CSV table of C-alpha atoms in Angstrom, one decimal:
chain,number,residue,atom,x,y,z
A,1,UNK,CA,-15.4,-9.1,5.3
A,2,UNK,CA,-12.2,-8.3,3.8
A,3,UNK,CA,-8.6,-9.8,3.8
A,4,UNK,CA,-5.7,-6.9,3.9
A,5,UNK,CA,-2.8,-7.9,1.3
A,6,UNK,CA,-0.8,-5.2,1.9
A,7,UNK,CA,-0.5,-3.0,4.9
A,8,UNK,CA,2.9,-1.3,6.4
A,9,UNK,CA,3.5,-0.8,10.0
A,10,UNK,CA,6.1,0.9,11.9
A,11,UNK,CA,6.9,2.8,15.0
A,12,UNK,CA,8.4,5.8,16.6
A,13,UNK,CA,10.1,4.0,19.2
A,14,UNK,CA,13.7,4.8,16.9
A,15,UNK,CA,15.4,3.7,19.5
A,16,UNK,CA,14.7,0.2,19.4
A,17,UNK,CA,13.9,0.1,15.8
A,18,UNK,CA,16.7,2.4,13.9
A,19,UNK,CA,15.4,4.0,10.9
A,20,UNK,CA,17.2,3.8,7.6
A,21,UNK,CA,14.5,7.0,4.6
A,22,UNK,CA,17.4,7.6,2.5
A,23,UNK,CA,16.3,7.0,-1.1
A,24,UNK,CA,13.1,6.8,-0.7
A,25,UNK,CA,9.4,7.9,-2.6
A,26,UNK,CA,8.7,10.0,-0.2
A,27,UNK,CA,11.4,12.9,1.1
A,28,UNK,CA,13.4,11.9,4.7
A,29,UNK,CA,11.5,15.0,6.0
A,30,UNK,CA,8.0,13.9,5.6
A,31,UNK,CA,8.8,10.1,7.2
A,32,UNK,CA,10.5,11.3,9.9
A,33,UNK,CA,7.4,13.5,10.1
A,34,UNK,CA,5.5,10.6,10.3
A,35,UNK,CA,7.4,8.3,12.5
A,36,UNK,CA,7.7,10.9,15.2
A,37,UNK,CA,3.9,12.1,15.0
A,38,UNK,CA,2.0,9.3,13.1
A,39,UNK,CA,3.3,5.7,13.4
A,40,UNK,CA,1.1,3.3,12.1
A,41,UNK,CA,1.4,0.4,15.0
A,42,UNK,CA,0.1,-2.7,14.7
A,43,UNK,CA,-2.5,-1.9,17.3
A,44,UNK,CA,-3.4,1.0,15.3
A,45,UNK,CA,-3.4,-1.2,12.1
A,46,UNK,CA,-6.4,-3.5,13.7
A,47,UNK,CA,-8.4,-1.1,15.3
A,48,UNK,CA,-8.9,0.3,11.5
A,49,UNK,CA,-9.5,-3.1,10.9
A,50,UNK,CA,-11.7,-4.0,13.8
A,51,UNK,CA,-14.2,0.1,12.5
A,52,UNK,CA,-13.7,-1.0,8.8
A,53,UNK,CA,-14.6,-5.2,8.7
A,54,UNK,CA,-11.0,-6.6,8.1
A,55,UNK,CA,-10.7,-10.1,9.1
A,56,UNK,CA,-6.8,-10.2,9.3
A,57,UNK,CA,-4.2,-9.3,6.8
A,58,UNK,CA,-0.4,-9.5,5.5
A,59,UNK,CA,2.3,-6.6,7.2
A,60,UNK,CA,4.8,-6.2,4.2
A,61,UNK,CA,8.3,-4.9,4.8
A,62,UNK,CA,8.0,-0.8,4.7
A,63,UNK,CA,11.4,-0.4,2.8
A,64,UNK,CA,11.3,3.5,2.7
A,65,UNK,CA,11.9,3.6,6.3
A,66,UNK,CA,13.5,0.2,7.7
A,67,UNK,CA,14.8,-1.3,4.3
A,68,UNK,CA,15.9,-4.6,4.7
A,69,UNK,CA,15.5,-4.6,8.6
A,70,UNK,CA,12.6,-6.5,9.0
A,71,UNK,CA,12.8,-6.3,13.1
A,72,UNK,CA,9.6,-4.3,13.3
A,73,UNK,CA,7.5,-6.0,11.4
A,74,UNK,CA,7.9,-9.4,12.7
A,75,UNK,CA,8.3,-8.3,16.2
A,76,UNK,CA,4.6,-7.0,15.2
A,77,UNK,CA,3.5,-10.4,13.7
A,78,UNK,CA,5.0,-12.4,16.6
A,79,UNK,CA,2.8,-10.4,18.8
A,80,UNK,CA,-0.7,-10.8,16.4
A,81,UNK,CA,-0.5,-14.0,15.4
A,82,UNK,CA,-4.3,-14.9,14.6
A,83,UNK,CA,-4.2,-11.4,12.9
A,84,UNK,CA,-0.8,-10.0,11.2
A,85,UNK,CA,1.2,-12.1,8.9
A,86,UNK,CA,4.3,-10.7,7.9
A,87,UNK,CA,5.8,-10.6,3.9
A,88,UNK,CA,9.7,-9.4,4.1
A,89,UNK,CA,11.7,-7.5,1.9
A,90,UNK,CA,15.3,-9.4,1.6
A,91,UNK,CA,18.2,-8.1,-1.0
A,92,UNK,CA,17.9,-11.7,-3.3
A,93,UNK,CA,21.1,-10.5,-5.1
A,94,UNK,CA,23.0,-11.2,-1.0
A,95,UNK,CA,24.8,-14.6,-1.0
A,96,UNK,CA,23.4,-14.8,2.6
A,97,UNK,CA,19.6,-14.1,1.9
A,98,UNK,CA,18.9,-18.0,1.7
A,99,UNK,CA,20.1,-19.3,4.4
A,100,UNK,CA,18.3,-15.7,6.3
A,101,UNK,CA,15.2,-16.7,4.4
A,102,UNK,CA,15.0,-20.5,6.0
A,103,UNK,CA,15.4,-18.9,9.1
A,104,UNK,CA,12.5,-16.2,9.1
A,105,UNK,CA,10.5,-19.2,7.7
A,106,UNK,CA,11.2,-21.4,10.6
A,107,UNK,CA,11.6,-19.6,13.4
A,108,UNK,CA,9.2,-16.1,12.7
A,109,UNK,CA,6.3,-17.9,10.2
A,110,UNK,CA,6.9,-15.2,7.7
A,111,UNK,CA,4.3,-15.8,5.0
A,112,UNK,CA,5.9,-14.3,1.5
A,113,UNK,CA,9.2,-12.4,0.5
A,114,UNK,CA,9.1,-9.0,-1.0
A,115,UNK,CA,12.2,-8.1,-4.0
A,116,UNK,CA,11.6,-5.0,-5.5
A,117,UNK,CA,14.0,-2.3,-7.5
A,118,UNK,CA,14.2,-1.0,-11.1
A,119,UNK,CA,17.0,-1.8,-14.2
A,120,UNK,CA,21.0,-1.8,-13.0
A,121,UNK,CA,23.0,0.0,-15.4
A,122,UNK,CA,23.1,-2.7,-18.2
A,123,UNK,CA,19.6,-3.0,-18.1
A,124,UNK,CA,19.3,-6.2,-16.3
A,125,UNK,CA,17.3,-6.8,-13.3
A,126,UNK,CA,20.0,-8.7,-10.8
A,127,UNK,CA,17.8,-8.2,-7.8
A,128,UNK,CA,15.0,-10.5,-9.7
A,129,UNK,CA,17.0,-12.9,-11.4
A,130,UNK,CA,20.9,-12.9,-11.4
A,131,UNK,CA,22.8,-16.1,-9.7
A,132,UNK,CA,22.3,-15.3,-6.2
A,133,UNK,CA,18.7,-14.3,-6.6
A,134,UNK,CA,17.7,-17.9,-8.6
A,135,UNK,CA,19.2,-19.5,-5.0
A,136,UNK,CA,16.8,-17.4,-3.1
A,137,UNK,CA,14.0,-18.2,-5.4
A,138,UNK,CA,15.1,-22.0,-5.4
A,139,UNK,CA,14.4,-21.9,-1.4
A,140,UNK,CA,10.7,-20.3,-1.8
A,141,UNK,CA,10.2,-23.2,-4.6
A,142,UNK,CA,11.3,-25.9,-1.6
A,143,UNK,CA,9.1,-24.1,1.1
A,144,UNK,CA,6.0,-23.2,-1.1
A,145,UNK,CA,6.4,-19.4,-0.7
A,146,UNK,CA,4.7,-16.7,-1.9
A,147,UNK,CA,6.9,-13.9,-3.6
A,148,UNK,CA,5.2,-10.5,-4.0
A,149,UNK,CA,7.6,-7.8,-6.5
A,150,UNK,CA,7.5,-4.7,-7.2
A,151,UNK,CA,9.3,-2.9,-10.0
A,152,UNK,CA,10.7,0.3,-10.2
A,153,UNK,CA,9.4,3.4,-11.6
A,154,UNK,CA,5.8,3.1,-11.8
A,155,UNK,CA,4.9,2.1,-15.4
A,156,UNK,CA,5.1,-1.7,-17.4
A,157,UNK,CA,8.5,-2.4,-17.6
A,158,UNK,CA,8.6,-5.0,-20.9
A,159,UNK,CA,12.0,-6.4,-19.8
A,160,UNK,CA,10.7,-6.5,-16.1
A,161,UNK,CA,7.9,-7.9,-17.4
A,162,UNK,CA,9.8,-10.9,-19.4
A,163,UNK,CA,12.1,-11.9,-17.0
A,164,UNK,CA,9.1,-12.0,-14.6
A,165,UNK,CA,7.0,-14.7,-16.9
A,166,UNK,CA,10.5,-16.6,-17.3
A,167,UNK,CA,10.6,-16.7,-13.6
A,168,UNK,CA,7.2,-18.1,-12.9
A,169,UNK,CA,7.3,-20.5,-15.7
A,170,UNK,CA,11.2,-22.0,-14.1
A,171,UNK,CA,9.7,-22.0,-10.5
A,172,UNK,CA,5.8,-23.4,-11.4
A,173,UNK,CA,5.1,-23.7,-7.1
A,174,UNK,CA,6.1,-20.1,-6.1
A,175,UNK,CA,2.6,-18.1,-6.4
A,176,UNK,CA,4.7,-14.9,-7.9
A,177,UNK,CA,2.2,-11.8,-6.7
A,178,UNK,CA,2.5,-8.4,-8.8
A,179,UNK,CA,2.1,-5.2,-6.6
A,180,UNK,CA,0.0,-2.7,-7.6
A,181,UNK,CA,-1.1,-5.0,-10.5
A,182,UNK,CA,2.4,-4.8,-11.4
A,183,UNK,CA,1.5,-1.1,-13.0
A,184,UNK,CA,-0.5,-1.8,-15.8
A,185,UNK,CA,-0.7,1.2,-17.7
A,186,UNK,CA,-4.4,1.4,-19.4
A,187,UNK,CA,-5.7,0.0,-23.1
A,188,UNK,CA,-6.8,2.0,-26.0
A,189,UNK,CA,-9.9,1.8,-24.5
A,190,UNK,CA,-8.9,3.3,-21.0
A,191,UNK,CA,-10.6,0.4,-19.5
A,192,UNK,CA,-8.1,-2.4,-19.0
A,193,UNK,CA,-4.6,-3.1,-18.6
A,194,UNK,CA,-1.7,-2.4,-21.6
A,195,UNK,CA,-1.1,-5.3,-23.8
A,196,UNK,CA,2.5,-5.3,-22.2
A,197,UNK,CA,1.1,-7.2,-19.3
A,198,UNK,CA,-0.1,-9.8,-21.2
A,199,UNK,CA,2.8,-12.1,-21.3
A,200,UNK,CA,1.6,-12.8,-18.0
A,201,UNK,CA,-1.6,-13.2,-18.0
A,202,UNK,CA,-2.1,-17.1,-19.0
A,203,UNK,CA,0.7,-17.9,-16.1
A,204,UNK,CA,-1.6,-19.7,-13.9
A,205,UNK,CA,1.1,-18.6,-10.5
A,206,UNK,CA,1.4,-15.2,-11.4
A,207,UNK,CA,-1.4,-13.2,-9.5
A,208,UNK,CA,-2.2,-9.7,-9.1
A,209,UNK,CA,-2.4,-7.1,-6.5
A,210,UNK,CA,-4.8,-4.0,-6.4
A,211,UNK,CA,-4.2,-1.6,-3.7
A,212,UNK,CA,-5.0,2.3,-3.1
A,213,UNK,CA,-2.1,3.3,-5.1
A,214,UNK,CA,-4.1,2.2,-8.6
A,215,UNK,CA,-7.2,3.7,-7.4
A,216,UNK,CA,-5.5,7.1,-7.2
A,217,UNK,CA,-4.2,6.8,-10.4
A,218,UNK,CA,-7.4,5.8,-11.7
A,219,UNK,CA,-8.5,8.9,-10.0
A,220,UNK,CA,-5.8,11.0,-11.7
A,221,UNK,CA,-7.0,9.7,-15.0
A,222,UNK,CA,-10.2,9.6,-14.7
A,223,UNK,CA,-10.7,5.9,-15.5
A,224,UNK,CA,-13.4,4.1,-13.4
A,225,UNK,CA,-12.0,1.6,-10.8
A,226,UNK,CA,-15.1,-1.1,-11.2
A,227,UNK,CA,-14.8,-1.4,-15.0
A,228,UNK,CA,-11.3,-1.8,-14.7
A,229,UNK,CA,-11.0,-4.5,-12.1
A,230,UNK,CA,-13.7,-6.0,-14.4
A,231,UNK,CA,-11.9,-5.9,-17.1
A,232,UNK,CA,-9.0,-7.1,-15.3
A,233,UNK,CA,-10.8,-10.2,-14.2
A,234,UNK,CA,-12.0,-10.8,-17.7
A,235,UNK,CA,-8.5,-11.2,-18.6
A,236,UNK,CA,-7.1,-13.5,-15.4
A,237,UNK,CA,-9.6,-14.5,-13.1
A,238,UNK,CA,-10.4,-12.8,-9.8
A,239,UNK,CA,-9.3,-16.3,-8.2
A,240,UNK,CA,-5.7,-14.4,-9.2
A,241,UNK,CA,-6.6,-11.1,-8.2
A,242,UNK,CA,-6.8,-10.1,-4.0
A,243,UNK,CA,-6.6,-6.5,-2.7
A,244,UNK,CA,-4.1,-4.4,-0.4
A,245,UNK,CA,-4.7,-1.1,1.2
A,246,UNK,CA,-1.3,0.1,1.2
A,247,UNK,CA,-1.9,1.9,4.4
A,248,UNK,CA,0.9,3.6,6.4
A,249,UNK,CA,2.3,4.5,2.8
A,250,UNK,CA,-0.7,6.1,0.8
A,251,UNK,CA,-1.7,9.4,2.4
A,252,UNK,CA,-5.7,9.0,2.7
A,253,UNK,CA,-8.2,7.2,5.8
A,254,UNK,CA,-8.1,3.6,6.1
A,255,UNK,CA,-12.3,4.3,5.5
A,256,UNK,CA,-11.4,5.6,2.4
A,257,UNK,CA,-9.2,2.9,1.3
A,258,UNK,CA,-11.8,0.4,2.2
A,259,UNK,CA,-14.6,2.1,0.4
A,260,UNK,CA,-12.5,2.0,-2.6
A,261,UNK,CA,-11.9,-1.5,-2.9
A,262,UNK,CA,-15.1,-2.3,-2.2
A,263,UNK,CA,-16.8,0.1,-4.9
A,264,UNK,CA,-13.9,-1.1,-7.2
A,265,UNK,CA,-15.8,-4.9,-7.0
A,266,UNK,CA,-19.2,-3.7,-7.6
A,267,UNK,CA,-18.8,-5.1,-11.1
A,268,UNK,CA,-17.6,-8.4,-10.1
A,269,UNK,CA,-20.2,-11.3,-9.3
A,270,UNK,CA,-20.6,-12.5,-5.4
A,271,UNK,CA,-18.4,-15.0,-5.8
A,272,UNK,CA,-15.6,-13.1,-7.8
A,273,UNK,CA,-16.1,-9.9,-5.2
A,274,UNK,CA,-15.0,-12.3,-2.1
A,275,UNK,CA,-12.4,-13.8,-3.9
A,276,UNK,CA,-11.0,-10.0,-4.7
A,277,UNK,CA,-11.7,-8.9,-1.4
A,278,UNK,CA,-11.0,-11.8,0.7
A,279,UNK,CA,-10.2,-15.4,-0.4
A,280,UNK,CA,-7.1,-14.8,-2.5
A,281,UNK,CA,-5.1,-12.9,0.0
A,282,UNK,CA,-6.1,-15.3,2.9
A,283,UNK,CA,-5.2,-18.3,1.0
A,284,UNK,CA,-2.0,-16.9,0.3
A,285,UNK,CA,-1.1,-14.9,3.6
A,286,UNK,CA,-3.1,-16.5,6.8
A,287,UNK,CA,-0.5,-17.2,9.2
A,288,UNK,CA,-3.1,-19.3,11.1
A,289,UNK,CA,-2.7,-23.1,10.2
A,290,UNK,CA,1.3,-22.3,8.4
């Protein structure tokens, strides 16, 4: 049974839910593609669950087509409760994202908050950890929320990277997630992550995120997936490691994206593989019981 981290829903009812693909991975031609031909709703989302042995998982925010409009995605989690838990993306650097992000976490049972964006122009990072961002942090501390972030481009970012473990260490109750194993670049020996992670690695509330985007770059570089999740558990604990799919964004089956995670824990004892593959995420993003 496994636990989806990290799974993107949205619909081609525009109408309802306006769409917003400027600046995003993928061109504006090949998501409107998409959302007129191959939305991924929710109900499609569990049925691939239902074929592939997913107990439940966490919607997160698809910025490259709805930005900061979370609408569809909690509409989707409102309706799929016991199933679909919903992690927003809010702009933390916006004087009026606390007071938004009480609200989502009273009224719509959001489980986790989403920042994500590369350097500004003096090299600083203001949607992670300027003034107004620390507030929003400051009300995930008070509410116990998960924060999941993603830097921008792929690749360890060191100053990223330092503000990150500066984060966690000032806010020791916000479980900080890193997407995509926050792009760990390889070892010498092509079997682990770079050293540059490794100021974050003996955080205990910094956890890690493996989701079909890594395994195509392990692909690509022909480094095998179960000796680097090994390696990678070595190093923090699979108690701190969970996997996403990254479906509705990463062009492959949701079969495929399930056989990969699952051949990526073969190294990984019983107990490790159903904390990879299950127990992390669901402590973190069950909605039942919040």
């Amino acid at each position: 049974m496994l636990f989806d981290a990290h799974a993107h829903v949205y619909t081609g009812d525009v109408a309802r839910y306006p769409v917003n693909t400027r600046n995003s991975f993928h061109s504006e031609e090949e998501l409107h593609r998409r959302i007129a031909t191959n939305p991924i709703t929710p109900e499609r989302l569990l049925a691939e669950w239902d074929a592939q042995g997913v107990e439940a998982g966490a919607g997160v925010q698809y910025s490259s087509i709805y930005k900061t409009d979370n609408s569809f995605l909690l509409d989707s989690s409102d309706r799929f409760p016991d199933r679909l838990s919903a992690v927003v993306i809010l702009d933390a650097a916006d004087p009026a994202t606390p007071g938004k992000l009480r609200q989502f976490i009273l009224e719509r049972n959001i489980v986790g908050l989403r920042l994500t964006g590369g350097a500004g122009p003096e090299g600083d990072y203001p949607w992670l950890c300027s003034d107004a961002a620390i507030r929003t942090w400051e009300v995930a501390s008070e509410q116990w929320l998960p924060v999941a972030l993603m830097y921008t481009p792929q690749g360890p970012a060191l100053a990223a990277i330092d503000r990150i473990a500066a984060l966690a260490r000032r806010f020791p109750d916000v479980i900080l997630g890193l997407d995509h194993l926050g792009w760990p670049g390889m070892d010498e020996a092509g079997e682990g992550p770079s050293p540059a992670l490794r100021p974050l690695f003996d955080i205990p509330n910094v956890f890690f995120k493996a989701t079909s985007i890594n395994y195509r770059l392990f692909g690509q570089q022909g480094v095998d997936a179960a000796r680097f999740v090994r390696r990678f558990a070595d190093l923090v604990g699979a108690e701190r490691m969970m996997w996403g799919s990254d479906f509705g964004n990463t062009l492959q089956t949701y079969a495929e994206m399930t056989q990969a995670a699952r051949e990526s824990a073969a190294l990984l004892s019983p107990a490790e593989r159903r904390q990879f593959l299950h127990g992390t995420a669901h402590r973190l993003y069950a909605r039942t019981g919040r």
